[in-house]
mmCIF file of C-alpha atoms in Angstrom:
data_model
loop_
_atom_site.group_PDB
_atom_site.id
_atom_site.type_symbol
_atom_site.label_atom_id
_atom_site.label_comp_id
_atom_site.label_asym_id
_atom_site.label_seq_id
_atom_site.Cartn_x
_atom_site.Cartn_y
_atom_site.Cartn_z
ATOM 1 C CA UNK S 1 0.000 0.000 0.000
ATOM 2 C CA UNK S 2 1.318 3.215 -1.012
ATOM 3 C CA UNK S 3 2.358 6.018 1.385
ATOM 4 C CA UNK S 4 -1.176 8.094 2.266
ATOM 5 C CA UNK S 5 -2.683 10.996 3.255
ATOM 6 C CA UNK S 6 -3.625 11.570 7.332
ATOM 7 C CA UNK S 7 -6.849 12.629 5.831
ATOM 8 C CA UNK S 8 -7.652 9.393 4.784
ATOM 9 C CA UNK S 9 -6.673 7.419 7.668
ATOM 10 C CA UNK S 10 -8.378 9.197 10.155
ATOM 11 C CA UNK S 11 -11.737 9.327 8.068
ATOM 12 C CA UNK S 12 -11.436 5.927 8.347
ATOM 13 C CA UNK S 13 -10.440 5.415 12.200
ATOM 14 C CA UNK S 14 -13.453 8.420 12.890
ATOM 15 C CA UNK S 15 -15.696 5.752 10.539
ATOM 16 C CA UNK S 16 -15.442 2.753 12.541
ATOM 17 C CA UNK S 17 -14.370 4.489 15.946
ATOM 18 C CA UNK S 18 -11.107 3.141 16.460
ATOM 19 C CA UNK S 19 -7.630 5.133 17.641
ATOM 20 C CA UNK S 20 -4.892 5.902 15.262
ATOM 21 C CA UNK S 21 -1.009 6.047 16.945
ATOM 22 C CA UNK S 22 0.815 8.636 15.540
ATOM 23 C CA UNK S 23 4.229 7.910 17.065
ATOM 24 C CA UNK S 24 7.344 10.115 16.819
ATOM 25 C CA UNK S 25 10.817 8.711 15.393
ATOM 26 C CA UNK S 26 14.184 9.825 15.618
ATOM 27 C CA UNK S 27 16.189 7.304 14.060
ATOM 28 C CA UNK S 28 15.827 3.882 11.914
ATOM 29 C CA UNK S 29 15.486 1.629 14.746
ATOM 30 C CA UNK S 30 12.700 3.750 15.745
ATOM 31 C CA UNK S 31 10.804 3.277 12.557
ATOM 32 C CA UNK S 32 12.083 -0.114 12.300
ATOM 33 C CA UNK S 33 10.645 -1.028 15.466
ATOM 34 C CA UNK S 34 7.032 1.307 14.781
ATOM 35 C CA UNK S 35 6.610 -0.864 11.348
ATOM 36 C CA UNK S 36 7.515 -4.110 12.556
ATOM 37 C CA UNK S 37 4.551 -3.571 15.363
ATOM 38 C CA UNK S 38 2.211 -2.245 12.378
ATOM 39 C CA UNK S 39 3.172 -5.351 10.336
ATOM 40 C CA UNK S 40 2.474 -7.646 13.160
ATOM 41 C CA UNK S 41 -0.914 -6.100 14.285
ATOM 42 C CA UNK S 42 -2.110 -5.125 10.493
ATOM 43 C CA UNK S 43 -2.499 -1.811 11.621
ATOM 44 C CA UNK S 44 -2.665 1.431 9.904
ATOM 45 C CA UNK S 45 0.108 4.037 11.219
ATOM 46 C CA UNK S 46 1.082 7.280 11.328
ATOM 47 C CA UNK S 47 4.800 8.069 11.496
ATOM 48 C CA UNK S 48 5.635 11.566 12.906
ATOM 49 C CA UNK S 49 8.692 13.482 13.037
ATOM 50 C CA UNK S 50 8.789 16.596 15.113
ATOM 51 C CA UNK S 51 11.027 19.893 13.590
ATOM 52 C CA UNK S 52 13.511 18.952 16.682
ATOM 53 C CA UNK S 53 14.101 15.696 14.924
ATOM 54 C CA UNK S 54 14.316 16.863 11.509
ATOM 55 C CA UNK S 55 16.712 18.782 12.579
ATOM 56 C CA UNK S 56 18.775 16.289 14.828
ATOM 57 C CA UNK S 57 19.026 13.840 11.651
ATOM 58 C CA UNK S 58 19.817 17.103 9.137
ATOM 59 C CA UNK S 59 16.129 16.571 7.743
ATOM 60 C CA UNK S 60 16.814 14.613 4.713
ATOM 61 C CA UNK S 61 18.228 11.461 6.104
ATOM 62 C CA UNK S 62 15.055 11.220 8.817
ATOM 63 C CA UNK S 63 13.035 12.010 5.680
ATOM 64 C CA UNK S 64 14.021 9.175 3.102
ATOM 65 C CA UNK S 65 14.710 6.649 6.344
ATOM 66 C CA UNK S 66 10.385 7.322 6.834
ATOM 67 C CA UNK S 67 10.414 6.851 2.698
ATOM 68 C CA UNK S 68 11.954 3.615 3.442
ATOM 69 C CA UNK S 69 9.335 2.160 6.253
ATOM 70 C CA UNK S 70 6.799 2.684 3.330
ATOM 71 C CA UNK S 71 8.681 0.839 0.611
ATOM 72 C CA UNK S 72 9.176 -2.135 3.025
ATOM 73 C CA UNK S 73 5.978 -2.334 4.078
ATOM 74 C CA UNK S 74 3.161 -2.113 1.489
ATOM 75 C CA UNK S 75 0.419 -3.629 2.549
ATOM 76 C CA UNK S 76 0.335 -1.253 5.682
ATOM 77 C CA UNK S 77 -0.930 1.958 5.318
ATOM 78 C CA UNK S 78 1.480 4.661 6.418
ATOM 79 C CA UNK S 79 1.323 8.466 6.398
ATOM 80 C CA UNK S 80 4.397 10.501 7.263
ATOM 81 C CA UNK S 81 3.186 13.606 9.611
ATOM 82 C CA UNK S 82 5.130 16.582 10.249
ATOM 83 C CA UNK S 83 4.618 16.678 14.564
ATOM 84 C CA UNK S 84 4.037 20.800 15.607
ATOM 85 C CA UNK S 85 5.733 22.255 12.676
ATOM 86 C CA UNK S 86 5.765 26.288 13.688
ATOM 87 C CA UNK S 87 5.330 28.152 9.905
ATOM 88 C CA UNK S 88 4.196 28.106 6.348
ATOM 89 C CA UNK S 89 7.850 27.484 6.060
ATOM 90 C CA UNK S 90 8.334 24.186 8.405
ATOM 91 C CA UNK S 91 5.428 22.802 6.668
ATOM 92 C CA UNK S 92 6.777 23.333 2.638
ATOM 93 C CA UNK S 93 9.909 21.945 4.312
ATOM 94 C CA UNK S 94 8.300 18.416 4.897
ATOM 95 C CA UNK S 95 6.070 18.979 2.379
ATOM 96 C CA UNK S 96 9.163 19.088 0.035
ATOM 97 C CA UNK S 97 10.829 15.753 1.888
ATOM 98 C CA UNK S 98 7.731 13.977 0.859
ATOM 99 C CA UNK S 99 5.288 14.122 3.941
ATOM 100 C CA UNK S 100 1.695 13.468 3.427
ATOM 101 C CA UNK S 101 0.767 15.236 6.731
ATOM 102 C CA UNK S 102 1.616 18.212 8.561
ATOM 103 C CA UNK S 103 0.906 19.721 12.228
ATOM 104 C CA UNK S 104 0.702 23.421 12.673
ATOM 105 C CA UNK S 105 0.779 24.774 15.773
ATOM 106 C CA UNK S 106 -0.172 27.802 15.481
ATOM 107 C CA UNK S 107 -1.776 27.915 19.081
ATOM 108 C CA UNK S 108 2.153 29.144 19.577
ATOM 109 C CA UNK S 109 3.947 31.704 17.800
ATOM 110 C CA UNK S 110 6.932 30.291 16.320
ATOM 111 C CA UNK S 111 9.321 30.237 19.096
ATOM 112 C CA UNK S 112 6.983 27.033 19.940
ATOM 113 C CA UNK S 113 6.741 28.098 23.613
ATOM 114 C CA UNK S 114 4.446 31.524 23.621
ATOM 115 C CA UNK S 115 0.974 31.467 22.979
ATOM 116 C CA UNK S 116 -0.560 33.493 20.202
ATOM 117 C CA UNK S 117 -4.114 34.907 19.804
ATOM 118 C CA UNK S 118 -6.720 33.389 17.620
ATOM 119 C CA UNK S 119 -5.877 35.705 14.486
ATOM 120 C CA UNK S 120 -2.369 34.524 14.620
ATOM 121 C CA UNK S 121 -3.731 30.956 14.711
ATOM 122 C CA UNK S 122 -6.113 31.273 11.850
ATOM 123 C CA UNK S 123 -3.612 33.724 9.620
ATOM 124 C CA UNK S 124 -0.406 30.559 9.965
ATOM 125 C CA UNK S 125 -3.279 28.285 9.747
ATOM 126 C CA UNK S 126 -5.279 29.042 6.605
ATOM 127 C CA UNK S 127 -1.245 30.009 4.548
ATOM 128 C CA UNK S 128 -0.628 26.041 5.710
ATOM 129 C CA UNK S 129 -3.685 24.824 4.129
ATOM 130 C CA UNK S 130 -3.797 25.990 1.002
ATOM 131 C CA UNK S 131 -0.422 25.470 0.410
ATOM 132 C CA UNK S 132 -0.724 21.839 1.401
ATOM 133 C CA UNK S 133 -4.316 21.020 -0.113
ATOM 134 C CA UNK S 134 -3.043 21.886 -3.685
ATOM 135 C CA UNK S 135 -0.435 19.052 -3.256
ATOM 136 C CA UNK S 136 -2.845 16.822 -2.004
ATOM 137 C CA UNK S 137 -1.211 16.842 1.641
ATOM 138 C CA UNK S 138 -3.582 17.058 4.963
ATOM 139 C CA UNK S 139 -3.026 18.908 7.897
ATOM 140 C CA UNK S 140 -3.507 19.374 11.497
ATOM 141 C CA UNK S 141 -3.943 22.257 13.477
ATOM 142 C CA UNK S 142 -4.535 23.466 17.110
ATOM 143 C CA UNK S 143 -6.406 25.304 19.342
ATOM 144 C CA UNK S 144 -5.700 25.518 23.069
ATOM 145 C CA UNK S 145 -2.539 25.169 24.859
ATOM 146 C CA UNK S 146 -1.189 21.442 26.629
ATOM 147 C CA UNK S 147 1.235 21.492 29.786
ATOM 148 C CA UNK S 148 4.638 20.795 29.833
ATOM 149 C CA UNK S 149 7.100 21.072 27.445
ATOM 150 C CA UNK S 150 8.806 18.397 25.145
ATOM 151 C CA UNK S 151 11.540 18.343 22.208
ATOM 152 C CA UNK S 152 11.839 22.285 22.857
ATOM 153 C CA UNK S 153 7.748 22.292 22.100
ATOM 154 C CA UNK S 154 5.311 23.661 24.558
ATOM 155 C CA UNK S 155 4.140 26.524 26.829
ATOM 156 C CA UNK S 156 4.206 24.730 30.238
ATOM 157 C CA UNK S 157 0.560 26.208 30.704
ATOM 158 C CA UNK S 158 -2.742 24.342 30.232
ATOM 159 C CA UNK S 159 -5.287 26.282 28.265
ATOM 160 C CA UNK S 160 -8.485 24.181 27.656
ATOM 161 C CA UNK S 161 -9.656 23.906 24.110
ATOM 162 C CA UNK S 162 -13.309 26.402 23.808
ATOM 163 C CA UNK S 163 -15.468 24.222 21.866
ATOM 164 C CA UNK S 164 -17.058 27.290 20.140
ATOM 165 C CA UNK S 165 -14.051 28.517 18.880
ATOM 166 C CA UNK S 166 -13.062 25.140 17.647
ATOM 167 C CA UNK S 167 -16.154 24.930 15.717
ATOM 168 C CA UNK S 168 -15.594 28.323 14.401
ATOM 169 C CA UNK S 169 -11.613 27.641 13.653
ATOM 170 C CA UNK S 170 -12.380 24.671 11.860
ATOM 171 C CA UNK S 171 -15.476 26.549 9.992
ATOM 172 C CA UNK S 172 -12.372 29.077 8.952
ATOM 173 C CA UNK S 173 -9.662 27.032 8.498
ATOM 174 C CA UNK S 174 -10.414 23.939 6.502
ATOM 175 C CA UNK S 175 -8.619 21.987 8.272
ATOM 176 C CA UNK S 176 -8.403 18.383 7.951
ATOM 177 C CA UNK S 177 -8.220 17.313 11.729
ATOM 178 C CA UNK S 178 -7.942 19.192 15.065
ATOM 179 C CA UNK S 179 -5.659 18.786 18.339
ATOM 180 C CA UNK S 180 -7.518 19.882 21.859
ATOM 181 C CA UNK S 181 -6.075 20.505 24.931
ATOM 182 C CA UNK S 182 -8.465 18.786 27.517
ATOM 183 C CA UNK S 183 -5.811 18.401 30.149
ATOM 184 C CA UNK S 184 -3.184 16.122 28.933
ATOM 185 C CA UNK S 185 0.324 17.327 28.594
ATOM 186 C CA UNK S 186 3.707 16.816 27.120
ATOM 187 C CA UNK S 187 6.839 14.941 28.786
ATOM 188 C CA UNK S 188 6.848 12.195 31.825
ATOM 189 C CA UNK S 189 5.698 14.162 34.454
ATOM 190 C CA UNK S 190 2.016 14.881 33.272
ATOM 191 C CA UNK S 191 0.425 14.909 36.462
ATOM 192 C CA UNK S 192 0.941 16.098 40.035
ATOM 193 C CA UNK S 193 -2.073 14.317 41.162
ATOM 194 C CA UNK S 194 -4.615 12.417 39.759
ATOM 195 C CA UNK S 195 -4.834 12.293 35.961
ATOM 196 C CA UNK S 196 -8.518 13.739 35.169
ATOM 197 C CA UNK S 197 -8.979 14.752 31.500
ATOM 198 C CA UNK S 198 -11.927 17.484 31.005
ATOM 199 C CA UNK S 199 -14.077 14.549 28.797
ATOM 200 C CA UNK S 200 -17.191 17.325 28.768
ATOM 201 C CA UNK S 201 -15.014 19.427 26.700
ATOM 202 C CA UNK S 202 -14.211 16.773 24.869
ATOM 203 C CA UNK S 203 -17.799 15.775 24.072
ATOM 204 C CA UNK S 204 -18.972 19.169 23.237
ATOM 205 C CA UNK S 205 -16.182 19.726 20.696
ATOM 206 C CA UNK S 206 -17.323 16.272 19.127
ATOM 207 C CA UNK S 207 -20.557 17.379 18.833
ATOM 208 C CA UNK S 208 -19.637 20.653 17.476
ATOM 209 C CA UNK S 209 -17.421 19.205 14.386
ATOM 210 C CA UNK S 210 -17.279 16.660 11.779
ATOM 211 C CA UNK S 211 -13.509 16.421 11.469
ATOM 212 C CA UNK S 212 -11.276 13.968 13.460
ATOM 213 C CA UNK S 213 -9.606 14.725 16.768
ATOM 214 C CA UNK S 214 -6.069 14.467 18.009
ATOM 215 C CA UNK S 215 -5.040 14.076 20.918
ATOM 216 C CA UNK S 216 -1.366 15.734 22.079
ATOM 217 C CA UNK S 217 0.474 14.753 25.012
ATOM 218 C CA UNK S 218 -0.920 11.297 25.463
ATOM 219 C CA UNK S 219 1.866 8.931 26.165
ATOM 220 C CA UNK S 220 0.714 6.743 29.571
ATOM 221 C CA UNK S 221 4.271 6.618 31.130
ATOM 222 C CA UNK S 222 4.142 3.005 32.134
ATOM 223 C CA UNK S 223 5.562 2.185 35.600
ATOM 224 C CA UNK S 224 6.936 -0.920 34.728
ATOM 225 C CA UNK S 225 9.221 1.234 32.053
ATOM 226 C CA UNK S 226 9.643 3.815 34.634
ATOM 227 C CA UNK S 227 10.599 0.976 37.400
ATOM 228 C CA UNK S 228 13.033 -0.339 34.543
ATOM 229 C CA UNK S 229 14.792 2.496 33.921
ATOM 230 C CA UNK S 230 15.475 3.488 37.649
ATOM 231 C CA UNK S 231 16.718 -0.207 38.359
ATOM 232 C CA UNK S 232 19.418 0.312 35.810
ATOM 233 C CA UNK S 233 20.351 3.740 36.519
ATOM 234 C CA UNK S 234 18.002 5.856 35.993
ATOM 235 C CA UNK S 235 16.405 8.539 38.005
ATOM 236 C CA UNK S 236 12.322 9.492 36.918
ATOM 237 C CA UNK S 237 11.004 9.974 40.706
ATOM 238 C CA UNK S 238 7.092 10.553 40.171
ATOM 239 C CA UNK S 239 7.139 10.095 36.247
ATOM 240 C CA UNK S 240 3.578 9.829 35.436
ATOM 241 C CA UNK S 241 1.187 9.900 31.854
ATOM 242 C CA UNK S 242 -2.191 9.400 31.271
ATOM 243 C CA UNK S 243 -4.083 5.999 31.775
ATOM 244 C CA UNK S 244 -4.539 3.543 28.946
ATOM 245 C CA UNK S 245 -8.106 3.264 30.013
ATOM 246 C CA UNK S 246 -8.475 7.281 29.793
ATOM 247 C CA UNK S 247 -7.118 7.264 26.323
ATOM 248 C CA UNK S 248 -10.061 4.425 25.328
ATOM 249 C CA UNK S 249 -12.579 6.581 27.122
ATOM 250 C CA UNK S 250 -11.327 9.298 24.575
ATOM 251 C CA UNK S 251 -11.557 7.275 21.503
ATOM 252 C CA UNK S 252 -14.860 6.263 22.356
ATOM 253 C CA UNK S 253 -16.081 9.831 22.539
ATOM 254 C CA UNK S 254 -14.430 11.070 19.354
ATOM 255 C CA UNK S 255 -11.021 11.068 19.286
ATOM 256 C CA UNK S 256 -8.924 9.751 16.265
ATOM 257 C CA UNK S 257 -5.416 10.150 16.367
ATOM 258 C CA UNK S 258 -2.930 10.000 19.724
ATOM 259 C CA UNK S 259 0.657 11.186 19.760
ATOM 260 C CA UNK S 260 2.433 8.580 21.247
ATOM 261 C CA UNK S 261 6.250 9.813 21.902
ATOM 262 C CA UNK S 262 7.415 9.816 25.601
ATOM 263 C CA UNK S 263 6.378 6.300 26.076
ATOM 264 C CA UNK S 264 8.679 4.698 23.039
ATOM 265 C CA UNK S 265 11.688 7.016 24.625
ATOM 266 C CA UNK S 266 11.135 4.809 27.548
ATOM 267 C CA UNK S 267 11.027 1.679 26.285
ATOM 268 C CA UNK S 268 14.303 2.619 24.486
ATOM 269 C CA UNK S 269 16.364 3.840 27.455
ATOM 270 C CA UNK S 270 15.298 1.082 29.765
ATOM 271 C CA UNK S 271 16.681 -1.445 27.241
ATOM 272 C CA UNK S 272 19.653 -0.034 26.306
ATOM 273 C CA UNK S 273 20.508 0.893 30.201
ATOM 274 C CA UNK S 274 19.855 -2.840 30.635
ATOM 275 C CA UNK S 275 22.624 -4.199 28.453
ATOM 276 C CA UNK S 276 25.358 -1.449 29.441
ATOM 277 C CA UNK S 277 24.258 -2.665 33.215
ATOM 278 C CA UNK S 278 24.363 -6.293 32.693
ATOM 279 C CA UNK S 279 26.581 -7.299 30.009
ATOM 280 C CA UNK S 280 29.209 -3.542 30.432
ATOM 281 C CA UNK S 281 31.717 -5.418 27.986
ATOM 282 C CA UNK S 282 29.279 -5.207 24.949
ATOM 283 C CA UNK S 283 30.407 -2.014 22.367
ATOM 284 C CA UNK S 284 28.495 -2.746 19.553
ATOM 285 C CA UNK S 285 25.823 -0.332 18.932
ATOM 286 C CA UNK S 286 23.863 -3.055 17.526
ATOM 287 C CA UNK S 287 23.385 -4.833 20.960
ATOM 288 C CA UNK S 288 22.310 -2.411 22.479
ATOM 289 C CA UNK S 289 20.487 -0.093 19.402
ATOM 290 C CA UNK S 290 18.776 -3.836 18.338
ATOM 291 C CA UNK S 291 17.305 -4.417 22.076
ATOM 292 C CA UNK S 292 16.191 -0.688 22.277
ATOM 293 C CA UNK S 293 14.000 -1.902 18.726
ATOM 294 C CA UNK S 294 13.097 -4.856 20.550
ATOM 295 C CA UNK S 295 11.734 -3.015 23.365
ATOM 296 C CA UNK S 296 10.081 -0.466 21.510
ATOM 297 C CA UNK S 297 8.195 -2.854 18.766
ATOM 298 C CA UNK S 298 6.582 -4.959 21.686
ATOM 299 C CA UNK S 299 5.230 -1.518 23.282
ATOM 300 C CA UNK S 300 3.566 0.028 20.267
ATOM 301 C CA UNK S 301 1.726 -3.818 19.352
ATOM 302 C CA UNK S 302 0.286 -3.498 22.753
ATOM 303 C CA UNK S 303 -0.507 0.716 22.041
ATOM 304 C CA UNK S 304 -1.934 -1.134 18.433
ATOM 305 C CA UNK S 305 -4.013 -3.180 20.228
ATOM 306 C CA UNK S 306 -5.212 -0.798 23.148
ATOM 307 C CA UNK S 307 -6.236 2.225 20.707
ATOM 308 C CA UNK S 308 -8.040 -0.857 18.811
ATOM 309 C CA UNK S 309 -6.242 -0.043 15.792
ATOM 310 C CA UNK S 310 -4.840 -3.860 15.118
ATOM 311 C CA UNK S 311 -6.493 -5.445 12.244
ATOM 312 C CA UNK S 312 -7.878 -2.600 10.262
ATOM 313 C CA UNK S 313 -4.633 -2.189 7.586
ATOM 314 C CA UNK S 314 -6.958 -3.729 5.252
ATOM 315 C CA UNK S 315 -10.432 -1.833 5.042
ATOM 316 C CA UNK S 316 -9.712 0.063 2.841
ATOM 317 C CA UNK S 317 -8.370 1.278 -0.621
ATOM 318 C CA UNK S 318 -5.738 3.593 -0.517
ATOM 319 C CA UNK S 319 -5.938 6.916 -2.234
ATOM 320 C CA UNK S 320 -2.939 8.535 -3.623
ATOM 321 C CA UNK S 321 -2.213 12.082 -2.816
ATOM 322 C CA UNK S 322 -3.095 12.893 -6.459
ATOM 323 C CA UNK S 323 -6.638 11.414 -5.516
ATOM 324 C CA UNK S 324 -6.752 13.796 -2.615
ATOM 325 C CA UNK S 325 -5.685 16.602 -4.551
ATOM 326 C CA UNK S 326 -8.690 16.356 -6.673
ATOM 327 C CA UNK S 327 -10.926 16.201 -3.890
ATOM 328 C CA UNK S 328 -9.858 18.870 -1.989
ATOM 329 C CA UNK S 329 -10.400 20.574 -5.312
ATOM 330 C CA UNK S 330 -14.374 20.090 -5.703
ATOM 331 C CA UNK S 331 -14.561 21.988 -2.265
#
């Protein structure tokens, strides 16, 4: 199956009421490990690359590694998201690379850390979309602000999403799908108490628009991964995320698409601290890089299968961007 648009994966999740992971990479064992759990599950995925990674990985070497996980893997469908790009700019950037989704965030200005006003986020918004549309690309926005702050990304302040002016952003915008803050929040440490997500904002905005929802800052933080990583060194006192049975409670009333990033960092570091701490006279990267892959492939089959994503690679045709070009064009 050919590399697709967001648009069309998230129709179909919104269709049948299902979650879509969208989970971030940095590297090939990354998407190596992401695919291997799509293959395994049947899944549909989305495979997301934030502008901090881009940049880590000098853009075009992240870029034709996510090229790759499509070529190996056609019977899965795949779309390659741009994670909180900031500008027009960011978004011709992946665009250009070959993405078939972006994010803008233009709920911040583009230092990614201050909020702007709704003006700003409409203006960055609407230059994003028809830029993309034309090339058959979909795109994301926001509209509210999540806690915390992760890969440089993030105000640190919680501003719930106002389901009015997300109806009246997405009436403005065209936008394909929309991210809402309803309390969850980037990074490990998500909550100081317990984690209580404002699901009557959630409902309201459901009810409000047509389009699918995403949902930011949703990695659960395990504590077994937690535990693992502070047995072999680590130190993530009172690391906590948002429960797997809050995220289904959240599909079920709407939403579509969850970022999934802290959580495969995790899974990662607690395997790789494992072999340095038990077998110290291994130096090949590939021990350690290829249990890290491990690790991380056996976490996203069980995200696959929570989100109830597993078995639906298969429902449907693909469309090609060229496809989704012409539809966006009868609007």
């Amino acid at each position: 199956m050919a590399l697709i648009s967001g648009k069309q994966i998230l129709e179909e999740a919104k269709k049948k009421g299902y979650g879509v992971g969208a989970y971030n990479v940095n590297n090939m064992e990354q998407i190596q490990a992401i695919m291997a759990a799509a293959k395994e599950t049947q899944s549909p995925v989305i495979i997301q690359a934030s502008r901090g990674a881009l940049k880590y990985s000098n853009f075009t070497y992240l870029g034709y590694l996510m090229k790759a996980a499509v070529i190996e893997n056609s019977d899965i469908p795949v779309a390659m998201h741009l994670d909180h790009g900031n500008s027009l700019e960011s978004a011709i950037k992946a665009i250009d690379l070959g993405f078939s989704s972006v994010m803008i965030d233009g709920s911040l200005l583009e230092d990614g850390k201050t909020a702007s006003t709704y003006d700003y986020n409409v203006k960055v918004t609407c230059s994003v979309v028809e830029y993309a549309h034309a090339r058959g690309v979909s795109v994301e926005a926001e509209i509210g602000t999540l806690g915390g702050i992760e890969d440089g990304v993030g105000s640190g302040k919680i501003h719930l999403t106002n389901p009015k002016e997300a109806e009246k952003f997405v009436n403005e915008t065209d936008v394909d799908s929309l991210a809402i803050a309803i309390g969850t929040s980037h990074g490990a440490y998500k909550f100081k108490g317990a984690a209580n997500l404002a699901f009557d904002v959630l409902k309201e905005i459901r009810a409000l628009i047509d389009i699918p929802i995403v949902l930011h800052g949703a990695s659960s933080v395990p504590k077994e991964l937690t535990d693992e990583v502070n047995k072999y060194g680590g130190k993530m006192p009172g690391a906590t995320g948002v429960p797997m049975s809050s995220l289904q409670e959240a599909i079920k009333l709407g939403v579509s698409k969850i970022n999934v990033d802290t959580d495969g960092r995790l899974a990662i570091t607690a395997a790789i601290r494992k072999v340095f701490t038990e077998s110290p006279e291994k130096f090949d990267p590939r021990d350690y890089l290829g249990s890290g892959r491990t690790a991380l492939t056996n976490l996203i089959i069980t995200k696959m299968k929570d989100f109830g994503t597993a078995g639906h690679a298969k429902d449907y045709a693909p469309k090609s961007l060229e496809d989704i070009k012409k539809l966006y064009a009868l609007k």
